XYZ file of C-alpha atoms in Angstrom:
334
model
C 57.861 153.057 106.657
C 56.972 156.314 107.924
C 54.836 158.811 105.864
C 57.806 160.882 105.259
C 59.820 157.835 103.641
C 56.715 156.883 102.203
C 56.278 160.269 100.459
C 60.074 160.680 99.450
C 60.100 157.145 97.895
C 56.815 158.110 95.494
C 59.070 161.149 95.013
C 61.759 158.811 93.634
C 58.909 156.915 91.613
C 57.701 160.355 90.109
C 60.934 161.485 89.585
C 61.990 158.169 87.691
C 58.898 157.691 85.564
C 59.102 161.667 84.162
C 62.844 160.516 82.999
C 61.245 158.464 80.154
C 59.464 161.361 78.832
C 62.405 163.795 79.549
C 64.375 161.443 77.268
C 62.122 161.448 74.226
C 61.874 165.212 74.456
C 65.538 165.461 74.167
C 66.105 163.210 71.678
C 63.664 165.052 69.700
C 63.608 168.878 70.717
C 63.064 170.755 67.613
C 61.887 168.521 64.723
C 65.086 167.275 64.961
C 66.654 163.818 66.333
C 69.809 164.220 68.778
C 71.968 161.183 67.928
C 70.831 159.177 70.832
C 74.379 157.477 71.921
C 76.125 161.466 72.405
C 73.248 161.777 74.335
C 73.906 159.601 76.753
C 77.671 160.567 76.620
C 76.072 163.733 77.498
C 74.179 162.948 80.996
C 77.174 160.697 82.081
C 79.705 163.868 81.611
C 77.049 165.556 83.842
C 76.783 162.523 86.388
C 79.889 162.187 86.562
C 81.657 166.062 86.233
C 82.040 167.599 88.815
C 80.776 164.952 91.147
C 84.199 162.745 91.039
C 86.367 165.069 92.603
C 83.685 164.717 96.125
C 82.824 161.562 95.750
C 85.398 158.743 97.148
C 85.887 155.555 94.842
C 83.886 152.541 96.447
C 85.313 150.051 97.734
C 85.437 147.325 95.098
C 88.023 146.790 92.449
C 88.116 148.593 88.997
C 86.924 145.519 87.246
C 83.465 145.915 89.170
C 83.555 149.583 88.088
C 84.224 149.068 84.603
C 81.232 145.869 84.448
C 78.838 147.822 85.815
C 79.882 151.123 83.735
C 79.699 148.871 80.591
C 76.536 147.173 81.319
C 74.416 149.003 83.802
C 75.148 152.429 82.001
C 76.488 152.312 78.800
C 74.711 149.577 77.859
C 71.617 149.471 79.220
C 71.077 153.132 78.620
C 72.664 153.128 75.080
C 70.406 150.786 73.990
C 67.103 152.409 75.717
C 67.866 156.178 73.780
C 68.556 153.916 70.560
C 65.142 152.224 70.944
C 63.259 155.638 71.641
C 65.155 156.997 68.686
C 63.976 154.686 66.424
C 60.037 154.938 67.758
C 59.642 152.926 70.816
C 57.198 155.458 73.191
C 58.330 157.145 76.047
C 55.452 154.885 78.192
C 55.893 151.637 76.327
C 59.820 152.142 77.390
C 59.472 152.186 81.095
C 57.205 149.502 81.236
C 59.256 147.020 79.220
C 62.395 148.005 80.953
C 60.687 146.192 84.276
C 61.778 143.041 82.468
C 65.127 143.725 84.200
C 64.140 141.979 87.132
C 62.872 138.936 86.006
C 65.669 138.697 84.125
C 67.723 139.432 86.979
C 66.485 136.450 89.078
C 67.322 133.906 86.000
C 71.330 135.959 85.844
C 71.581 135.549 89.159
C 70.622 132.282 89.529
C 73.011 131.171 86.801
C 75.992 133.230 87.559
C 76.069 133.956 91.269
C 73.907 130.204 92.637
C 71.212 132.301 93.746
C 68.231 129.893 93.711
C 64.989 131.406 92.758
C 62.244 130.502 94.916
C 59.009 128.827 92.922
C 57.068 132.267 93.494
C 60.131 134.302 91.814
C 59.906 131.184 88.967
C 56.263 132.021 88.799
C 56.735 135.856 88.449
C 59.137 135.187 85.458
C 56.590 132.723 83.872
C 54.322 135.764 84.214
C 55.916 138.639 83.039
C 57.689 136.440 80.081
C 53.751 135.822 78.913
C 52.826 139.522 79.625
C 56.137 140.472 77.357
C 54.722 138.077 74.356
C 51.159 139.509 74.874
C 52.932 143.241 74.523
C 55.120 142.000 71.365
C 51.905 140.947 69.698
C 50.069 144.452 70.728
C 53.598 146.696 68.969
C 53.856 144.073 65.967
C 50.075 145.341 65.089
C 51.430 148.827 64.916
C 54.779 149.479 64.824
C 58.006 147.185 63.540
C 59.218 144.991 66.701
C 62.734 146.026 66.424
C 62.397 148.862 69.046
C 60.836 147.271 71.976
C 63.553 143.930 70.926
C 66.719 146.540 71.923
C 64.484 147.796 74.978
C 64.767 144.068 76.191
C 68.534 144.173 75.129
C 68.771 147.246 77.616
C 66.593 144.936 80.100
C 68.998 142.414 80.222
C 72.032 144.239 80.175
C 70.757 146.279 83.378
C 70.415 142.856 85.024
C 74.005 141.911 83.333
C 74.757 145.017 85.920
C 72.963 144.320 88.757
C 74.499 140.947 88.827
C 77.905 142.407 88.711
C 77.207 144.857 91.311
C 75.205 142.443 93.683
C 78.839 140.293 93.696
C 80.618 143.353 94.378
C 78.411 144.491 97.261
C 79.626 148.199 97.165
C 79.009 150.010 100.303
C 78.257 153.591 98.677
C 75.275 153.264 96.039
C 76.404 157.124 95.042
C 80.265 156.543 94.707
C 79.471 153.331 92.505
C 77.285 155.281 90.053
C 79.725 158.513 89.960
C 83.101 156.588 89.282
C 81.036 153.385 87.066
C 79.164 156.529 85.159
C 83.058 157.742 84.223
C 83.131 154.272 81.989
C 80.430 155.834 79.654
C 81.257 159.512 77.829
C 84.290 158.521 75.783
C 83.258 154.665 74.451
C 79.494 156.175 73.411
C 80.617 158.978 71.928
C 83.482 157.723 69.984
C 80.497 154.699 68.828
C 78.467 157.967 68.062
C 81.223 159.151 65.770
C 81.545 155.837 64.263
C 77.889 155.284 63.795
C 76.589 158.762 62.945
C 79.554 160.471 61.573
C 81.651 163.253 62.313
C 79.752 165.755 60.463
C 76.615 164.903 62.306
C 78.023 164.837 65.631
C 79.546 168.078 65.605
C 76.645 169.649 63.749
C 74.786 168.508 66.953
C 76.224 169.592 69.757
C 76.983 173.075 67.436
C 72.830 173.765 67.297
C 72.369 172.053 70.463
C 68.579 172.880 71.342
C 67.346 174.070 74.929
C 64.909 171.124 75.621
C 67.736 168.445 74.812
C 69.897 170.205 77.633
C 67.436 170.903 79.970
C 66.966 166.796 79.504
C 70.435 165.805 79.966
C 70.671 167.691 83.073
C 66.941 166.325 84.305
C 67.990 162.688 83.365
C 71.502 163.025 85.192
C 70.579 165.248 88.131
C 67.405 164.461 89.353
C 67.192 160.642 88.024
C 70.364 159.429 88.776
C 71.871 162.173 91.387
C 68.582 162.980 93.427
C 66.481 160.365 92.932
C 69.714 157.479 93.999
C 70.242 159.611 96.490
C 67.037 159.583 98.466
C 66.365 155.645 97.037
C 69.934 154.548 98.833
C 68.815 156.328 102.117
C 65.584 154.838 102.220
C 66.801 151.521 101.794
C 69.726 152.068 104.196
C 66.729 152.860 106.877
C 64.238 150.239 106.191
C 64.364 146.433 104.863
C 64.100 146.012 100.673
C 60.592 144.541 100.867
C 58.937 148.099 102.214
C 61.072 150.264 99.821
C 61.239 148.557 96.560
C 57.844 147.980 95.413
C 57.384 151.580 95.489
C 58.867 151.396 91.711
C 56.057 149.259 90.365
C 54.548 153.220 90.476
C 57.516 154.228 87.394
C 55.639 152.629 84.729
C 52.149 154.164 85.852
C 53.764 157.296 86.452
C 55.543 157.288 82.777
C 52.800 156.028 80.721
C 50.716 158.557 82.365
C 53.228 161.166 81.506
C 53.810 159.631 78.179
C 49.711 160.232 77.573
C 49.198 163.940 78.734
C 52.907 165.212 77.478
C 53.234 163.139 73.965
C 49.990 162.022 73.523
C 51.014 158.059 73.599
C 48.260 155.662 74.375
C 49.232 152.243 74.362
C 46.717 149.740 72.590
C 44.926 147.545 74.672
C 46.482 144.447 73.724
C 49.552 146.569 74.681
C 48.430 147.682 77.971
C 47.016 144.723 79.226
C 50.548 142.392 78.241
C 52.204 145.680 80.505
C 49.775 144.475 83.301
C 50.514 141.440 82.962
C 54.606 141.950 83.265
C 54.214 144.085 86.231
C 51.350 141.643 87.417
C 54.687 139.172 87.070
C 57.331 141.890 88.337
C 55.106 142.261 91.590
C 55.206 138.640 92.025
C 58.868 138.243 92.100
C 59.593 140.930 94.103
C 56.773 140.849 96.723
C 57.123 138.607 99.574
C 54.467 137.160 102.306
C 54.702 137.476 105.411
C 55.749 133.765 106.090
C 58.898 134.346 103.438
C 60.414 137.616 104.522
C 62.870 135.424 106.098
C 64.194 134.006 103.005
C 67.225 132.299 103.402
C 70.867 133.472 103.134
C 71.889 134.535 99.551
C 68.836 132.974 97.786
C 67.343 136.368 97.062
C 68.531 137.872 93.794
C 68.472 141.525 93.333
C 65.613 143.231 93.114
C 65.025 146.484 91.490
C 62.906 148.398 89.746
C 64.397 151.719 88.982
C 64.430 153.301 85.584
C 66.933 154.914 84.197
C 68.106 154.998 85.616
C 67.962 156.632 86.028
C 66.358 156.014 85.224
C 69.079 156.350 86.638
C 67.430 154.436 86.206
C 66.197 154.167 84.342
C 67.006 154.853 85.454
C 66.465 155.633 84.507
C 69.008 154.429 86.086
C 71.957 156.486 85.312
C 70.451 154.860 87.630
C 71.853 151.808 89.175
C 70.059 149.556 90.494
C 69.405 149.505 94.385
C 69.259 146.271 96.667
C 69.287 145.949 100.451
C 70.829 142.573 100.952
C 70.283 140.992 104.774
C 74.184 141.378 105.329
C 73.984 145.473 104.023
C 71.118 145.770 106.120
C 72.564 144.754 109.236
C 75.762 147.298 108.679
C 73.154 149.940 107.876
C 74.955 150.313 104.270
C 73.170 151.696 101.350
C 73.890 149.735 98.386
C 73.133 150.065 94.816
């Protein structure tokens, strides 16, 4: 790439790893703790309103919509604000999250044929022992329930990517606006459910600043902006120059997480994270000599948080592939 795509795709990195920290600051703006499933009802209203009535439905049917509504949104974000909510860190977060791809290449081999090749088996074998070595660094600290529903949002993502890989949507944006329309009502009427009427509307009555100013971060510039420029980039240049640009989220969120929240992960912690993204980079880098994988053999790789993140990423972030058949239409697909 270019330096100009170059630049705009560590723009997408920066903009992607900040989401992690924009999250915990909205979930906790004030001394007090937003109930973390309206808040994501919250940034899919704004990804989705007013952006619907411009946006044309993609070409896939509504039971592509729905799955990846249900599993790349709903529940792989649900599940990421319920984790920070109950004390996993900002940095921690969007590190584990990576696990998405691994466990995107075992999905996709199971569901959709796609044989992994021994150096994606070898990345998984990697980041699995990098996720243990992590485990053993939080269970030293901090209960191990947290970081367990961060890998629940993991493989949910890659539950999504799956789904959107078979549906091979032409427009990345049109398949986050009309998928993101899936997630407002079910989360908040869960929200109700789970935290209670009272709560709920005692919420959104003394909503605070910073949790606003984070909805509209985490569904604007995460999903909106940084999708945006991710889906060009990869509509202009093949997967293997664009996407390892996200193994810079987790650097760029644990950094975050340190000079904005003070987080610094324990080095039993840190060096499991290298060891997952040591595993991460594996699977998703190729050689020279197998850039020319074959046909349908390479399962989705992404990296994005949250969506945006959004993706996470985070994200409302879906995540983005360049398949061989999208590249040679020149389609940008998420």
């Amino acid at each position: 790439m270019n330096l100009r795509d170059s630049l705009l795709a560590v723009v997408v990195a920066l903009l992607w790893g900040l989401n992690f920290v924009a999250i915990d600051v909205g979930l906790h703006a004030g001394g007090q703790e937003f109930p973390p499933l309206l808040f994501v009802a919250m940034r899919f209203v704004l990804v989705v309103f007013p952006w619907i009535f411009f946006v044309r439905k993609p070409e896939v049917s509504w039971k592509a919509i729905v799955g990846v509504g249900l599993f790349m949104s709903a529940g792989q974000f649900g599940l990421l604000y319920l984790a920070m909510a109950l004390g996993m860190p900002a940095g921690l977060a969007s590190l584990v999250l990576q696990a998405q791809v691994l466990l995107t290449v075992l999905l996709a081999a199971a569901f959709l044929g796609e044989r992994p090749s021994p150096r994606q088996l070898s990345g998984v074998a990697l980041g699995v022992a990098g996720l243990a070595l992590v485990a053993v660094g939080r269970s030293a600290v901090a209960p191990l329930l947290p970081l367990v529903i961060v890998l629940a949002a993991a493989l949910s993502w890659a539950a999504g990517n799956v789904i959107a890989r078979k549906a091979k949507a032409a427009s990345g944006l049109g398949l986050v606006v009309w998928s993101g329309a899936v997630v407002p009502l079910p989360l908040a009427a869960l929200s109700l459910l789970v935290d209670g009427p009272g709560t709920v509307w005692q919420s959104l009555a003394t909503l605070q600043a910073p949790t606003m100013l984070s909805a509209l971060y985490t569904a604007v510039f995460a999903s909106l902006v940084g999708y945006g420029i991710w889906n060009r980039l990869l509509a202009g240049h093949p997967s293997s120059a664009v996407v390892p640009f996200t193994l810079l989220v987790p650097a760029v969120g644990m950094s975050a997480a340190w000079l904005v929240l003070a987080e610094v992960p324990s080095p039993t912690e840190l060096a499991g994270g290298m060891l997952l993204l040591g595993g991460v980079a594996t699977a998703v880098l190729t050689g020279k000599g197998r850039q020319r994988q074959r046909r349908g053999t390479e399962p989705l790789p992404d990296l994005g948080a949250g969506l945006g993140a959004g993706g996470a990423d985070d994200g409302g972030r879906l995540a983005a592939v360049d398949t061989p058949r999208a590249a040679d239409r020149g389609a940008d697909v998420r």
